[in-house]
Coordinates of C-alpha atoms in Angstrom, one line a residue:
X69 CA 29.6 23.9 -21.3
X70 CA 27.5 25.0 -24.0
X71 CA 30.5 26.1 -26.0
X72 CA 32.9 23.3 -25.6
X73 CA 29.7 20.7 -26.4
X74 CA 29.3 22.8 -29.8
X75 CA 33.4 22.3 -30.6
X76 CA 32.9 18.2 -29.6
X77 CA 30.4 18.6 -32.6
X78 CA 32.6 20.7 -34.8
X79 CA 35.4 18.1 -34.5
X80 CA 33.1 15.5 -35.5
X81 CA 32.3 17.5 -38.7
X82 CA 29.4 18.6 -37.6
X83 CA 28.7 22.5 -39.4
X84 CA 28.2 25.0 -36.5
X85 CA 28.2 28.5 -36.0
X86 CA 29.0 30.7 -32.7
X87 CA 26.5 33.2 -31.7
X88 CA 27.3 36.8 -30.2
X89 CA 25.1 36.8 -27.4
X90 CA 23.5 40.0 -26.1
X91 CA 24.0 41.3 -23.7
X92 CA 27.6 39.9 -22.6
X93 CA 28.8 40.8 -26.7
X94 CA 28.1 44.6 -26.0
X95 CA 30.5 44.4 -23.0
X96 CA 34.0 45.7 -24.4
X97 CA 36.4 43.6 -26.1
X98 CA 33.9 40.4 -24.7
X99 CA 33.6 39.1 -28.3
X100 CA 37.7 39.3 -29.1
X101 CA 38.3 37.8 -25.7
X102 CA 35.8 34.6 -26.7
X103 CA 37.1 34.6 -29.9
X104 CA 40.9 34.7 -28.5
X105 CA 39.9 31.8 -25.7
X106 CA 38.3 30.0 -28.5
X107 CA 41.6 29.8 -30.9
X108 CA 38.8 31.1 -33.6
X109 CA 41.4 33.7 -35.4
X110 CA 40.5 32.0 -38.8
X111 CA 36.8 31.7 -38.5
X112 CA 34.6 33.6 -40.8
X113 CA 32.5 36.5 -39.3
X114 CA 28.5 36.6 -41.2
X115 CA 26.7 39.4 -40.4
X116 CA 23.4 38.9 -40.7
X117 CA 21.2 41.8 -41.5
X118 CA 17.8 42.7 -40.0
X119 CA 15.1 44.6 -40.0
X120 CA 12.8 46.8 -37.6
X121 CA 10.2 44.1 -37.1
X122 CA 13.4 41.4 -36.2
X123 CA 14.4 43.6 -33.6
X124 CA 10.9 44.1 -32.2
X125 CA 10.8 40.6 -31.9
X126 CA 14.2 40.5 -30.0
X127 CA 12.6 43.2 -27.5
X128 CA 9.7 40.9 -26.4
X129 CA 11.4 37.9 -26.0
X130 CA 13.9 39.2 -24.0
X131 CA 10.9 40.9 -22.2
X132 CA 9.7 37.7 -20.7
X133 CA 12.9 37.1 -18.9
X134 CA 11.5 39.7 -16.4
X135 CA 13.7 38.5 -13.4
X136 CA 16.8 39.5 -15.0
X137 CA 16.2 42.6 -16.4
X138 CA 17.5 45.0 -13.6
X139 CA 20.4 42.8 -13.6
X140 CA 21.6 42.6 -17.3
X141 CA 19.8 46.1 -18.3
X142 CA 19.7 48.5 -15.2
X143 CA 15.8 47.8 -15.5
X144 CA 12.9 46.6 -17.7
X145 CA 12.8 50.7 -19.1
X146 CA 16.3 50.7 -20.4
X147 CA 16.6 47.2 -21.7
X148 CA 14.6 48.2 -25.3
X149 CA 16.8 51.1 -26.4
X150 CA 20.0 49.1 -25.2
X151 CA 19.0 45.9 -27.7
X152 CA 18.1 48.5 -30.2
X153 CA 21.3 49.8 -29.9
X154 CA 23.4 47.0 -29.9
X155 CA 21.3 45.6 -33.5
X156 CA 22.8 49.1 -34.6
X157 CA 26.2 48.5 -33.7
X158 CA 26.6 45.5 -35.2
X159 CA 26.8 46.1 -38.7
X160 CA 29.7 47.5 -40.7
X161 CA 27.1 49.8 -42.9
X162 CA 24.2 51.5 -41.4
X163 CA 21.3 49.3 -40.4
X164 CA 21.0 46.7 -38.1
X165 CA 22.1 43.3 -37.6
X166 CA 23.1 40.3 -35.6
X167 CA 26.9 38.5 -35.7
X168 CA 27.5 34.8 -35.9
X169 CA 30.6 33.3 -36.3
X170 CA 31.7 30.1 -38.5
X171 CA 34.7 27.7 -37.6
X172 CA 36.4 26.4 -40.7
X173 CA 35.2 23.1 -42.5
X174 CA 36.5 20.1 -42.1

Protein backbone atom coordinates (compact mmCIF):
# COMPACT_ATOMS: atom_id res chain seq x y z
CA UNK A 1 0.00 0.00 0.00
CA UNK A 2 2.75 2.04 1.08
CA UNK A 3 4.58 1.55 -2.23
CA UNK A 4 1.79 2.01 -4.76
CA UNK A 5 0.66 5.47 -2.58
CA UNK A 6 4.51 6.56 -3.20
CA UNK A 7 4.14 5.78 -7.28
CA UNK A 8 0.42 7.92 -7.16
CA UNK A 9 2.89 10.72 -5.97
CA UNK A 10 5.64 9.96 -8.42
CA UNK A 11 3.13 10.25 -11.30
CA UNK A 12 2.04 13.42 -10.05
CA UNK A 13 5.63 14.72 -10.23
CA UNK A 14 6.14 14.48 -6.97
CA UNK A 15 10.31 13.60 -6.37
CA UNK A 16 10.53 10.28 -4.33
CA UNK A 17 12.92 7.85 -3.57
CA UNK A 18 12.42 3.93 -2.59
CA UNK A 19 13.98 2.70 0.42
CA UNK A 20 15.75 -0.81 0.91
CA UNK A 21 14.23 -1.85 3.97
CA UNK A 22 16.10 -4.09 6.51
CA UNK A 23 15.58 -6.70 7.26
CA UNK A 24 13.36 -7.98 4.10
CA UNK A 25 16.44 -6.28 1.62
CA UNK A 26 19.06 -8.78 3.22
CA UNK A 27 16.75 -11.69 2.16
CA UNK A 28 18.28 -12.96 -1.41
CA UNK A 29 17.38 -11.46 -4.50
CA UNK A 30 14.42 -9.45 -2.32
CA UNK A 31 15.65 -6.06 -3.71
CA UNK A 32 15.82 -7.38 -7.66
CA UNK A 33 12.46 -8.98 -7.19
CA UNK A 34 10.93 -5.35 -5.85
CA UNK A 35 12.79 -3.61 -8.22
CA UNK A 36 11.53 -6.21 -11.08
CA UNK A 37 7.63 -5.94 -9.69
CA UNK A 38 8.24 -2.32 -9.59
CA UNK A 39 9.19 -1.89 -13.48
CA UNK A 40 12.23 0.29 -11.75
CA UNK A 41 15.05 -1.13 -14.43
CA UNK A 42 15.92 2.61 -15.19
CA UNK A 43 15.93 4.05 -11.76
CA UNK A 44 19.12 5.39 -10.31
CA UNK A 45 20.63 3.42 -7.35
CA UNK A 46 22.36 6.29 -4.39
CA UNK A 47 24.22 4.78 -1.98
CA UNK A 48 24.44 6.59 0.82
CA UNK A 49 27.42 6.30 3.02
CA UNK A 50 27.51 6.08 6.86
CA UNK A 51 29.34 5.97 9.63
CA UNK A 52 29.83 3.95 12.95
CA UNK A 53 27.63 6.30 15.06
CA UNK A 54 24.69 6.09 12.01
CA UNK A 55 24.62 2.49 12.50
CA UNK A 56 24.57 2.70 16.29
CA UNK A 57 21.70 4.66 15.95
CA UNK A 58 20.04 2.05 13.54
CA UNK A 59 20.71 -0.58 16.42
CA UNK A 60 18.60 1.25 19.09
CA UNK A 61 15.83 2.02 17.16
CA UNK A 62 15.28 -1.07 15.85
CA UNK A 63 15.82 -2.21 19.57
CA UNK A 64 12.59 -0.70 20.71
CA UNK A 65 10.63 -2.90 18.33
CA UNK A 66 11.24 -5.61 21.07
CA UNK A 67 8.18 -7.75 20.01
CA UNK A 68 9.54 -8.52 16.77
CA UNK A 69 12.89 -9.30 17.27
CA UNK A 70 12.80 -13.18 17.61
CA UNK A 71 10.85 -13.01 14.62
CA UNK A 72 12.87 -10.86 12.08
CA UNK A 73 16.37 -11.62 13.94
CA UNK A 74 16.30 -15.07 15.65
CA UNK A 75 16.39 -12.91 18.87
CA UNK A 76 17.14 -9.51 20.48
CA UNK A 77 21.20 -11.00 20.78
CA UNK A 78 21.60 -11.51 17.13
CA UNK A 79 19.70 -8.67 15.71
CA UNK A 80 23.00 -6.03 16.35
CA UNK A 81 25.59 -7.93 14.38
CA UNK A 82 22.94 -8.81 11.58
CA UNK A 83 22.17 -4.73 11.06
CA UNK A 84 25.83 -4.29 11.35
CA UNK A 85 26.35 -6.59 8.78
CA UNK A 86 23.87 -5.68 6.34
CA UNK A 87 25.31 -1.58 6.64
CA UNK A 88 28.57 -3.52 5.51
CA UNK A 89 27.14 -5.23 2.66
CA UNK A 90 25.68 -2.43 1.19
CA UNK A 91 28.33 -0.58 -0.23
CA UNK A 92 30.36 -1.21 -3.36
CA UNK A 93 33.76 -0.11 -1.46
CA UNK A 94 34.50 -0.98 2.02
CA UNK A 95 32.51 0.92 4.67
CA UNK A 96 29.08 1.03 5.33
CA UNK A 97 25.99 2.32 3.91
CA UNK A 98 22.32 2.42 3.25
CA UNK A 99 20.60 2.04 -0.50
CA UNK A 100 17.73 4.17 -1.76
CA UNK A 101 16.49 4.12 -5.05
CA UNK A 102 15.27 7.16 -7.40
CA UNK A 103 12.55 6.74 -10.25
CA UNK A 104 13.28 8.93 -13.13
CA UNK A 105 11.97 12.69 -13.31
CA UNK A 106 9.28 13.78 -14.91
Amino acid sequence: MVHTAARQLVDRGCRVAFYEDYPYADRPGATEAALATAGAGDWRLEVIHLDTVDVAAQVKAVDYYRSQLGVLFRGAEAMPSQVWSFAASRSPEAGLAERIWWPPEG
